[in-house]
A tleap script that builds the chain and sets N, CA, C and O, in Angstrom:
source leaprc.protein.ff14SB
mol = sequence {
  NMET GLY LYS LEU THR PHE VAL VAL GLY ALA
  GLY LEU GLY TYR VAL LEU GLY THR ARG ALA
  GLY ARG ALA GLN TYR GLU LYS ILE LYS LYS
  ALA SER SER LYS VAL TRP ASP ASN PRO ARG
  VAL GLN GLN ASN VAL GLN LYS VAL GLU SER
  ARG VAL THR GLU LEU ALA ARG GLU ARG GLY
  SER ALA VAL THR ASP LYS VAL ALA SER THR
  VAL LYS ASP ARG LEU HIE ARG SER GLY ASP
  GLN SER ALA THR GLY GLN GLY TYR ALA GLY
  GLY ASP ALA GLY GLN ALA GLY GLY SER SER
  ASP SER THR GLN SER GLN SER GLY CPHE
}
set mol.1.N position { 0.824 -1.180 0.000 }
set mol.1.CA position { 0.000 0.000 0.000 }
set mol.1.C position { 0.868 1.244 0.000 }
set mol.1.O position { 0.499 2.240 -0.622 }
set mol.2.N position { 2.016 1.224 0.679 }
set mol.2.CA position { 2.890 2.372 0.753 }
set mol.2.C position { 3.490 2.731 -0.594 }
set mol.2.O position { 3.638 3.909 -0.917 }
set mol.3.N position { 3.838 1.714 -1.385 }
set mol.3.CA position { 4.423 1.968 -2.700 }
set mol.3.C position { 3.392 2.607 -3.627 }
set mol.3.O position { 3.702 3.542 -4.366 }
set mol.4.N position { 2.164 2.093 -3.579 }
set mol.4.CA position { 1.112 2.637 -4.426 }
set mol.4.C position { 0.849 4.095 -4.068 }
set mol.4.O position { 0.699 4.934 -4.956 }
set mol.5.N position { 0.792 4.396 -2.789 }
set mol.5.CA position { 0.568 5.771 -2.343 }
set mol.5.C position { 1.699 6.672 -2.822 }
set mol.5.O position { 1.455 7.793 -3.268 }
set mol.6.N position { 2.929 6.188 -2.731 }
set mol.6.CA position { 4.073 6.978 -3.190 }
set mol.6.C position { 3.983 7.249 -4.681 }
set mol.6.O position { 4.195 8.379 -5.119 }
set mol.7.N position { 3.669 6.220 -5.471 }
set mol.7.CA position { 3.602 6.377 -6.924 }
set mol.7.C position { 2.502 7.364 -7.299 }
set mol.7.O position { 2.698 8.227 -8.155 }
set mol.8.N position { 1.355 7.233 -6.659 }
set mol.8.CA position { 0.248 8.149 -6.947 }
set mol.8.C position { 0.644 9.574 -6.559 }
set mol.8.O position { 0.405 10.516 -7.315 }
set mol.9.N position { 1.246 9.729 -5.385 }
set mol.9.CA position { 1.671 11.046 -4.942 }
set mol.9.C position { 2.732 11.651 -5.849 }
set mol.9.O position { 2.676 12.838 -6.169 }
set mol.10.N position { 3.696 10.838 -6.261 }
set mol.10.CA position { 4.748 11.328 -7.155 }
set mol.10.C position { 4.159 11.737 -8.499 }
set mol.10.O position { 4.530 12.770 -9.057 }
set mol.11.N position { 3.254 10.939 -9.007 }
set mol.11.CA position { 2.611 11.263 -10.282 }
set mol.11.C position { 1.791 12.539 -10.190 }
set mol.11.O position { 1.837 13.383 -11.085 }
set mol.12.N position { 1.043 12.676 -9.104 }
set mol.12.CA position { 0.242 13.874 -8.907 }
set mol.12.C position { 1.138 15.102 -8.758 }
set mol.12.O position { 0.845 16.160 -9.316 }
set mol.13.N position { 2.212 14.964 -8.016 }
set mol.13.CA position { 3.153 16.065 -7.858 }
set mol.13.C position { 3.775 16.472 -9.174 }
set mol.13.O position { 3.963 17.658 -9.446 }
set mol.14.N position { 4.092 15.483 -9.987 }
set mol.14.CA position { 4.678 15.787 -11.292 }
set mol.14.C position { 3.688 16.536 -12.171 }
set mol.14.O position { 4.028 17.530 -12.812 }
set mol.15.N position { 2.444 16.032 -12.188 }
set mol.15.CA position { 1.428 16.667 -13.032 }
set mol.15.C position { 1.181 18.098 -12.578 }
set mol.15.O position { 1.091 19.006 -13.404 }
set mol.16.N position { 1.072 18.301 -11.284 }
set mol.16.CA position { 0.804 19.644 -10.776 }
set mol.16.C position { 2.014 20.555 -10.896 }
set mol.16.O position { 1.862 21.768 -11.038 }
set mol.17.N position { 3.202 19.995 -10.842 }
set mol.17.CA position { 4.409 20.801 -10.870 }
set mol.17.C position { 5.004 21.021 -12.253 }
set mol.17.O position { 5.871 21.880 -12.416 }
set mol.18.N position { 4.569 20.286 -13.225 }
set mol.18.CA position { 5.181 20.390 -14.551 }
set mol.18.C position { 4.746 21.656 -15.272 }
set mol.18.O position { 3.634 22.152 -15.091 }
set mol.19.N position { 5.646 22.155 -16.086 }
set mol.19.CA position { 5.328 23.329 -16.902 }
set mol.19.C position { 5.172 22.930 -18.373 }
set mol.19.O position { 5.135 23.783 -19.260 }
set mol.20.N position { 5.082 21.638 -18.609 }
set mol.20.CA position { 4.984 21.153 -19.983 }
set mol.20.C position { 3.623 21.438 -20.593 }
set mol.20.O position { 3.475 21.463 -21.814 }
set mol.21.N position { 2.644 21.650 -19.751 }
set mol.21.CA position { 1.345 22.053 -20.259 }
set mol.21.C position { 0.368 20.911 -20.455 }
set mol.21.O position { 0.564 19.795 -19.974 }
set mol.22.N position { -0.673 21.228 -21.165 }
set mol.22.CA position { -1.807 20.331 -21.360 }
set mol.22.C position { -1.414 19.041 -22.076 }
set mol.22.O position { -1.945 17.979 -21.750 }
set mol.23.N position { -0.514 19.104 -23.024 }
set mol.23.CA position { -0.118 17.917 -23.788 }
set mol.23.C position { 0.499 16.867 -22.874 }
set mol.23.O position { 0.191 15.680 -22.988 }
set mol.24.N position { 1.365 17.301 -21.970 }
set mol.24.CA position { 1.988 16.363 -21.033 }
set mol.24.C position { 0.930 15.771 -20.108 }
set mol.24.O position { 0.956 14.577 -19.811 }
set mol.25.N position { 0.003 16.606 -19.654 }
set mol.25.CA position { -1.086 16.131 -18.805 }
set mol.25.C position { -1.908 15.059 -19.516 }
set mol.25.O position { -2.220 14.018 -18.937 }
set mol.26.N position { -2.251 15.318 -20.762 }
set mol.26.CA position { -3.039 14.351 -21.539 }
set mol.26.C position { -2.264 13.051 -21.749 }
set mol.26.O position { -2.849 11.968 -21.725 }
set mol.27.N position { -0.962 13.154 -21.953 }
set mol.27.CA position { -0.127 11.962 -22.137 }
set mol.27.C position { -0.132 11.114 -20.858 }
set mol.27.O position { -0.272 9.893 -20.915 }
set mol.28.N position { 0.021 11.773 -19.718 }
set mol.28.CA position { 0.008 11.057 -18.433 }
set mol.28.C position { -1.365 10.458 -18.164 }
set mol.28.O position { -1.474 9.326 -17.694 }
set mol.29.N position { -2.399 11.214 -18.460 }
set mol.29.CA position { -3.770 10.730 -18.251 }
set mol.29.C position { -4.053 9.489 -19.105 }
set mol.29.O position { -4.668 8.531 -18.637 }
set mol.30.N position { -3.601 9.519 -20.352 }
set mol.30.CA position { -3.808 8.383 -21.257 }
set mol.30.C position { -3.067 7.147 -20.745 }
set mol.30.O position { -3.612 6.043 -20.753 }
set mol.31.N position { -1.814 7.339 -20.298 }
set mol.31.CA position { -1.023 6.216 -19.785 }
set mol.31.C position { -1.650 5.639 -18.519 }
set mol.31.O position { -1.707 4.421 -18.351 }
set mol.32.N position { -2.122 6.515 -17.626 }
set mol.32.CA position { -2.733 6.012 -16.393 }
set mol.32.C position { -4.048 5.297 -16.683 }
set mol.32.O position { -4.384 4.326 -16.004 }
set mol.33.N position { -4.788 5.760 -17.671 }
set mol.33.CA position { -6.029 5.075 -18.053 }
set mol.33.C position { -5.739 3.685 -18.607 }
set mol.33.O position { -6.479 2.737 -18.343 }
set mol.34.N position { -4.663 3.569 -19.375 }
set mol.34.CA position { -4.279 2.256 -19.908 }
set mol.34.C position { -3.970 1.291 -18.760 }
set mol.34.O position { -4.393 0.135 -18.770 }
set mol.35.N position { -3.229 1.786 -17.780 }
set mol.35.CA position { -2.884 0.937 -16.631 }
set mol.35.C position { -4.144 0.564 -15.881 }
set mol.35.O position { -4.344 -0.608 -15.562 }
set mol.36.N position { -5.001 1.532 -15.592 }
set mol.36.CA position { -6.205 1.282 -14.804 }
set mol.36.C position { -7.142 0.311 -15.522 }
set mol.36.O position { -7.759 -0.540 -14.882 }
set mol.37.N position { -7.252 0.434 -16.844 }
set mol.37.CA position { -8.160 -0.414 -17.613 }
set mol.37.C position { -7.582 -1.800 -17.916 }
set mol.37.O position { -8.277 -2.647 -18.476 }
set mol.38.N position { -6.343 -2.035 -17.559 }
set mol.38.CA position { -5.718 -3.337 -17.767 }
set mol.38.C position { -6.491 -4.395 -16.974 }
set mol.38.O position { -6.751 -4.205 -15.786 }
set mol.39.N position { -6.861 -5.510 -17.619 }
set mol.39.CA position { -7.636 -6.551 -16.929 }
set mol.39.C position { -6.934 -7.102 -15.682 }
set mol.39.O position { -7.598 -7.432 -14.699 }
set mol.40.N position { -5.620 -7.203 -15.711 }
set mol.40.CA position { -4.893 -7.713 -14.531 }
set mol.40.C position { -5.016 -6.737 -13.364 }
set mol.40.O position { -5.175 -7.151 -12.215 }
set mol.41.N position { -4.942 -5.449 -13.662 }
set mol.41.CA position { -5.090 -4.439 -12.611 }
set mol.41.C position { -6.505 -4.494 -12.046 }
set mol.41.O position { -6.690 -4.472 -10.829 }
set mol.42.N position { -7.494 -4.565 -12.914 }
set mol.42.CA position { -8.879 -4.615 -12.460 }
set mol.42.C position { -9.160 -5.885 -11.658 }
set mol.42.O position { -9.944 -5.861 -10.709 }
set mol.43.N position { -8.528 -6.983 -12.035 }
set mol.43.CA position { -8.686 -8.229 -11.282 }
set mol.43.C position { -8.138 -8.048 -9.867 }
set mol.43.O position { -8.759 -8.483 -8.897 }
set mol.44.N position { -6.983 -7.408 -9.750 }
set mol.44.CA position { -6.412 -7.157 -8.427 }
set mol.44.C position { -7.247 -6.164 -7.632 }
set mol.44.O position { -7.375 -6.299 -6.415 }
set mol.45.N position { -7.812 -5.174 -8.300 }
set mol.45.CA position { -8.687 -4.213 -7.621 }
set mol.45.C position { -9.899 -4.941 -7.048 }
set mol.45.O position { -10.303 -4.685 -5.914 }
set mol.46.N position { -10.470 -5.840 -7.826 }
set mol.46.CA position { -11.631 -6.595 -7.351 }
set mol.46.C position { -11.260 -7.487 -6.169 }
set mol.46.O position { -12.045 -7.637 -5.233 }
set mol.47.N position { -10.070 -8.078 -6.210 }
set mol.47.CA position { -9.623 -8.903 -5.087 }
set mol.47.C position { -9.498 -8.070 -3.821 }
set mol.47.O position { -9.935 -8.482 -2.747 }
set mol.48.N position { -8.898 -6.896 -3.959 }
set mol.48.CA position { -8.732 -6.014 -2.799 }
set mol.48.C position { -10.093 -5.577 -2.270 }
set mol.48.O position { -10.319 -5.582 -1.060 }
set mol.49.N position { -10.989 -5.205 -3.157 }
set mol.49.CA position { -12.331 -4.786 -2.734 }
set mol.49.C position { -13.046 -5.893 -1.977 }
set mol.49.O position { -13.661 -5.644 -0.941 }
set mol.50.N position { -12.967 -7.106 -2.489 }
set mol.50.CA position { -13.659 -8.207 -1.819 }
set mol.50.C position { -13.009 -8.520 -0.474 }
set mol.50.O position { -13.703 -8.848 0.488 }
set mol.51.N position { -11.691 -8.420 -0.404 }
set mol.51.CA position { -10.992 -8.674 0.865 }
set mol.51.C position { -11.336 -7.610 1.910 }
set mol.51.O position { -11.551 -7.927 3.080 }
set mol.52.N position { -11.387 -6.352 1.480 }
set mol.52.CA position { -11.749 -5.268 2.394 }
set mol.52.C position { -13.181 -5.446 2.881 }
set mol.52.O position { -13.466 -5.245 4.061 }
set mol.53.N position { -14.074 -5.820 1.986 }
set mol.53.CA position { -15.462 -6.063 2.378 }
set mol.53.C position { -15.550 -7.207 3.376 }
set mol.53.O position { -16.287 -7.129 4.359 }
set mol.54.N position { -14.795 -8.268 3.119 }
set mol.54.CA position { -14.772 -9.430 4.021 }
set mol.54.C position { -14.240 -9.030 5.402 }
set mol.54.O position { -14.818 -9.400 6.425 }
set mol.55.N position { -13.149 -8.283 5.425 }
set mol.55.CA position { -12.577 -7.839 6.698 }
set mol.55.C position { -13.535 -6.909 7.442 }
set mol.55.O position { -13.655 -6.981 8.665 }
set mol.56.N position { -14.205 -6.047 6.705 }
set mol.56.CA position { -15.159 -5.137 7.344 }
set mol.56.C position { -16.291 -5.921 7.997 }
set mol.56.O position { -16.747 -5.571 9.085 }
set mol.57.N position { -16.737 -6.965 7.341 }
set mol.57.CA position { -17.806 -7.787 7.932 }
set mol.57.C position { -17.306 -8.555 9.152 }
set mol.57.O position { -17.996 -8.652 10.167 }
set mol.58.N position { -16.082 -9.106 9.034 }
set mol.58.CA position { -15.525 -9.891 10.131 }
set mol.58.C position { -15.217 -9.033 11.354 }
set mol.58.O position { -15.516 -9.413 12.486 }
set mol.59.N position { -14.627 -7.894 11.113 }
set mol.59.CA position { -14.110 -7.095 12.219 }
set mol.59.C position { -14.915 -5.831 12.491 }
set mol.59.O position { -14.547 -5.030 13.351 }
set mol.60.N position { -15.986 -5.655 11.778 }
set mol.60.CA position { -16.798 -4.449 11.945 }
set mol.60.C position { -17.326 -4.285 13.346 }
set mol.60.O position { -17.260 -3.191 13.907 }
set mol.61.N position { -17.853 -5.356 13.930 }
set mol.61.CA position { -18.400 -5.240 15.276 }
set mol.61.C position { -17.298 -5.016 16.302 }
set mol.61.O position { -17.503 -4.301 17.283 }
set mol.62.N position { -16.138 -5.616 16.090 }
set mol.62.CA position { -15.030 -5.412 17.018 }
set mol.62.C position { -14.564 -3.955 16.970 }
set mol.62.O position { -14.262 -3.360 18.005 }
set mol.63.N position { -14.510 -3.389 15.775 }
set mol.63.CA position { -14.113 -1.984 15.636 }
set mol.63.C position { -15.157 -1.085 16.286 }
set mol.63.O position { -14.811 -0.134 16.987 }
set mol.64.N position { -16.424 -1.381 16.056 }
set mol.64.CA position { -17.497 -0.591 16.654 }
set mol.64.C position { -17.421 -0.648 18.168 }
set mol.64.O position { -17.561 0.375 18.839 }
set mol.65.N position { -17.197 -1.843 18.711 }
set mol.65.CA position { -17.074 -1.978 20.166 }
set mol.65.C position { -15.880 -1.202 20.697 }
set mol.65.O position { -15.975 -0.565 21.746 }
set mol.66.N position { -14.766 -1.245 19.992 }
set mol.66.CA position { -13.559 -0.540 20.420 }
set mol.66.C position { -13.784 0.974 20.395 }
set mol.66.O position { -13.387 1.682 21.321 }
set mol.67.N position { -14.415 1.458 19.341 }
set mol.67.CA position { -14.691 2.896 19.233 }
set mol.67.C position { -15.630 3.328 20.348 }
set mol.67.O position { -15.401 4.358 20.982 }
set mol.68.N position { -16.685 2.555 20.597 }
set mol.68.CA position { -17.620 2.893 21.658 }
set mol.68.C position { -16.933 2.908 23.011 }
set mol.68.O position { -17.181 3.800 23.823 }
set mol.69.N position { -16.074 1.933 23.263 }
set mol.69.CA position { -15.345 1.867 24.519 }
set mol.69.C position { -14.425 3.073 24.691 }
set mol.69.O position { -14.352 3.662 25.769 }
set mol.70.N position { -13.730 3.428 23.623 }
set mol.70.CA position { -12.819 4.580 23.674 }
set mol.70.C position { -13.584 5.872 23.914 }
set mol.70.O position { -13.159 6.708 24.712 }
set mol.71.N position { -14.700 6.040 23.231 }
set mol.71.CA position { -15.505 7.248 23.411 }
set mol.71.C position { -16.029 7.337 24.837 }
set mol.71.O position { -15.978 8.402 25.452 }
set mol.72.N position { -16.531 6.227 25.365 }
set mol.72.CA position { -17.032 6.225 26.741 }
set mol.72.C position { -15.915 6.570 27.714 }
set mol.72.O position { -16.123 7.340 28.651 }
set mol.73.N position { -14.731 6.003 27.496 }
set mol.73.CA position { -13.588 6.278 28.372 }
set mol.73.C position { -13.206 7.753 28.317 }
set mol.73.O position { -12.955 8.372 29.351 }
set mol.74.N position { -13.161 8.307 27.127 }
set mol.74.CA position { -12.801 9.723 26.975 }
set mol.74.C position { -13.862 10.620 27.614 }
set mol.74.O position { -13.531 11.607 28.271 }
set mol.75.N position { -15.122 10.279 27.423 }
set mol.75.CA position { -16.187 11.080 28.032 }
set mol.75.C position { -16.123 10.994 29.552 }
set mol.75.O position { -16.355 11.981 30.251 }
set mol.76.N position { -15.808 9.807 30.054 }
set mol.76.CA position { -15.700 9.627 31.498 }
set mol.76.C position { -14.557 10.472 32.047 }
set mol.76.O position { -14.706 11.134 33.075 }
set mol.77.N position { -13.409 10.448 31.356 }
set mol.77.CA position { -12.262 11.251 31.785 }
set mol.77.C position { -12.584 12.739 31.704 }
set mol.77.O position { -12.224 13.508 32.596 }
set mol.78.N position { -13.249 13.133 30.654 }
set mol.78.CA position { -13.616 14.530 30.471 }
set mol.78.C position { -14.566 14.974 31.579 }
set mol.78.O position { -14.470 16.098 32.072 }
set mol.79.N position { -15.478 14.093 31.968 }
set mol.79.CA position { -16.394 14.398 33.069 }
set mol.79.C position { -15.652 14.574 34.372 }
set mol.79.O position { -15.999 15.448 35.167 }
set mol.80.N position { -14.635 13.761 34.610 }
set mol.80.CA position { -13.824 13.895 35.821 }
set mol.80.C position { -13.079 15.220 35.832 }
set mol.80.O position { -12.995 15.873 36.873 }
set mol.81.N position { -12.543 15.623 34.701 }
set mol.81.CA position { -11.781 16.865 34.616 }
set mol.81.C position { -12.694 18.073 34.771 }
set mol.81.O position { -12.328 19.044 35.434 }
set mol.82.N position { -13.882 18.024 34.165 }
set mol.82.CA position { -14.762 19.181 34.254 }
set mol.82.C position { -15.305 19.344 35.664 }
set mol.82.O position { -15.598 20.468 36.073 }
set mol.83.N position { -15.446 18.266 36.417 }
set mol.83.CA position { -15.942 18.368 37.786 }
set mol.83.C position { -14.925 19.062 38.690 }
set mol.83.O position { -15.305 19.725 39.655 }
set mol.84.N position { -13.639 18.913 38.386 }
set mol.84.CA position { -12.600 19.539 39.205 }
set mol.84.C position { -12.126 20.851 38.607 }
set mol.84.O position { -11.331 21.561 39.223 }
set mol.85.N position { -12.602 21.180 37.414 }
set mol.85.CA position { -12.189 22.414 36.769 }
set mol.85.C position { -10.904 22.277 35.995 }
set mol.85.O position { -10.391 23.279 35.498 }
set mol.86.N position { -10.359 21.082 35.869 }
set mol.86.CA position { -9.122 20.875 35.130 }
set mol.86.C position { -9.437 20.741 33.648 }
set mol.86.O position { -10.541 20.359 33.261 }
set mol.87.N position { -8.463 21.056 32.845 }
set mol.87.CA position { -8.629 20.878 31.409 }
set mol.87.C position { -9.231 22.082 30.733 }
set mol.87.O position { -9.431 22.051 29.519 }
set mol.88.N position { -9.529 23.140 31.454 }
set mol.88.CA position { -10.092 24.344 30.876 }
set mol.88.C position { -9.151 25.502 31.113 }
set mol.88.O position { -8.385 25.507 32.077 }
set mol.89.N position { -9.210 26.496 30.220 }
set mol.89.CA position { -8.273 27.610 30.277 }
set mol.89.C position { -8.395 28.395 31.572 }
set mol.89.O position { -7.386 28.837 32.121 }
set mol.90.N position { -9.623 28.576 32.072 }
set mol.90.CA position { -9.820 29.389 33.256 }
set mol.90.C position { -9.597 28.648 34.545 }
set mol.90.O position { -9.399 29.277 35.585 }
set mol.91.N position { -9.620 27.347 34.517 }
set mol.91.CA position { -9.438 26.552 35.728 }
set mol.91.C position { -10.669 26.557 36.595 }
set mol.91.O position { -11.116 25.495 37.026 }
set mol.92.N position { -11.244 27.737 36.870 }
set mol.92.CA position { -12.435 27.814 37.711 }
set mol.92.C position { -13.672 28.101 36.877 }
set mol.92.O position { -14.723 28.420 37.432 }
set mol.93.N position { -13.572 27.996 35.563 }
set mol.93.CA position { -14.687 28.311 34.693 }
set mol.93.C position { -15.836 27.336 34.882 }
set mol.93.O position { -16.983 27.689 34.606 }
set mol.94.N position { -15.572 26.145 35.334 }
set mol.94.CA position { -16.624 25.162 35.528 }
set mol.94.C position { -17.363 25.355 36.833 }
set mol.94.O position { -18.408 24.734 37.031 }
set mol.95.N position { -16.867 26.189 37.731 }
set mol.95.CA position { -17.514 26.401 39.020 }
set mol.95.C position { -18.588 27.457 38.881 }
set mol.95.O position { -18.479 28.375 38.068 }
set mol.96.N position { -19.633 27.313 39.691 }
set mol.96.CA position { -20.708 28.287 39.681 }
set mol.96.C position { -20.166 29.609 40.183 }
set mol.96.O position { -19.402 29.652 41.148 }
set mol.97.N position { -20.565 30.690 39.525 }
set mol.97.CA position { -20.150 32.009 39.965 }
set mol.97.C position { -18.782 32.410 39.473 }
set mol.97.O position { -18.286 33.467 39.863 }
set mol.98.N position { -18.146 31.608 38.628 }
set mol.98.CA position { -16.832 31.974 38.088 }
set mol.98.C position { -16.985 33.165 37.166 }
set mol.98.O position { -17.911 33.187 36.355 }
set mol.99.N position { -16.127 34.141 37.258 }
set mol.99.CA position { -16.281 35.331 36.443 }
set mol.99.C position { -15.505 35.172 35.149 }
set mol.99.O position { -14.524 34.431 35.077 }
set mol.100.N position { -15.963 35.881 34.129 }
set mol.100.CA position { -15.268 35.834 32.852 }
set mol.100.C position { -13.992 36.641 32.909 }
set mol.100.O position { -13.106 36.434 32.079 }
set mol.101.N position { -13.860 37.565 33.869 }
set mol.101.CA position { -12.650 38.373 33.985 }
set mol.101.C position { -11.442 37.508 34.307 }
set mol.101.O position { -10.354 37.760 33.790 }
set mol.102.N position { -11.611 36.479 35.161 }
set mol.102.CA position { -10.479 35.640 35.521 }
set mol.102.C position { -9.949 34.877 34.322 }
set mol.102.O position { -8.748 34.629 34.225 }
set mol.103.N position { -10.834 34.504 33.407 }
set mol.103.CA position { -10.411 33.780 32.225 }
set mol.103.C position { -9.680 34.721 31.274 }
set mol.103.O position { -8.685 34.337 30.660 }
set mol.104.N position { -10.164 35.935 31.151 }
set mol.104.CA position { -9.527 36.867 30.258 }
set mol.104.C position { -8.144 37.261 30.745 }
set mol.104.O position { -7.227 37.402 29.936 }
set mol.105.N position { -7.973 37.441 32.046 }
set mol.105.CA position { -6.679 37.843 32.548 }
set mol.105.C position { -5.651 36.738 32.393 }
set mol.105.O position { -4.462 37.017 32.239 }
set mol.106.N position { -6.091 35.485 32.431 }
set mol.106.CA position { -5.155 34.381 32.273 }
set mol.106.C position { -4.789 34.167 30.813 }
set mol.106.O position { -3.683 33.713 30.518 }
set mol.107.N position { -5.688 34.481 29.901 }
set mol.107.CA position { -5.418 34.237 28.502 }
set mol.107.C position { -4.591 35.357 27.867 }
set mol.107.O position { -4.052 35.180 26.775 }
set mol.108.N position { -4.484 36.516 28.545 }
set mol.108.CA position { -3.656 37.579 28.022 }
set mol.108.C position { -4.413 38.571 27.172 }
set mol.108.O position { -3.793 39.444 26.564 }
set mol.109.N position { -5.730 38.474 27.104 }
set mol.109.CA position { -6.518 39.422 26.320 }
set mol.109.C position { -7.041 40.535 27.158 }
set mol.109.O position { -7.726 41.422 26.648 }
savepdb mol mol.pdb
quit
């Protein structure tokens, strides 16, 4: 995957950076279309697509569970910090009766 990303990036950089003009762009576009339309390339694309779909089905619920767990953990930590006033610029901004002046003086405005 890293090599493909590099080749695509290098090709895109060349196309965007070249001063050869429209003719060079059309030449590159034609060559890339030939590669993309090659039956062997399309066969490999289909293999990758089916493998990604298979992996998504196999591991989709595990990923969903992991994301949900991480979000809950982060929300729990954030709740702990907001209860003590930590994690905010004013420090006491989460407390009742905290003035906006204290936050402004700490931020330098």
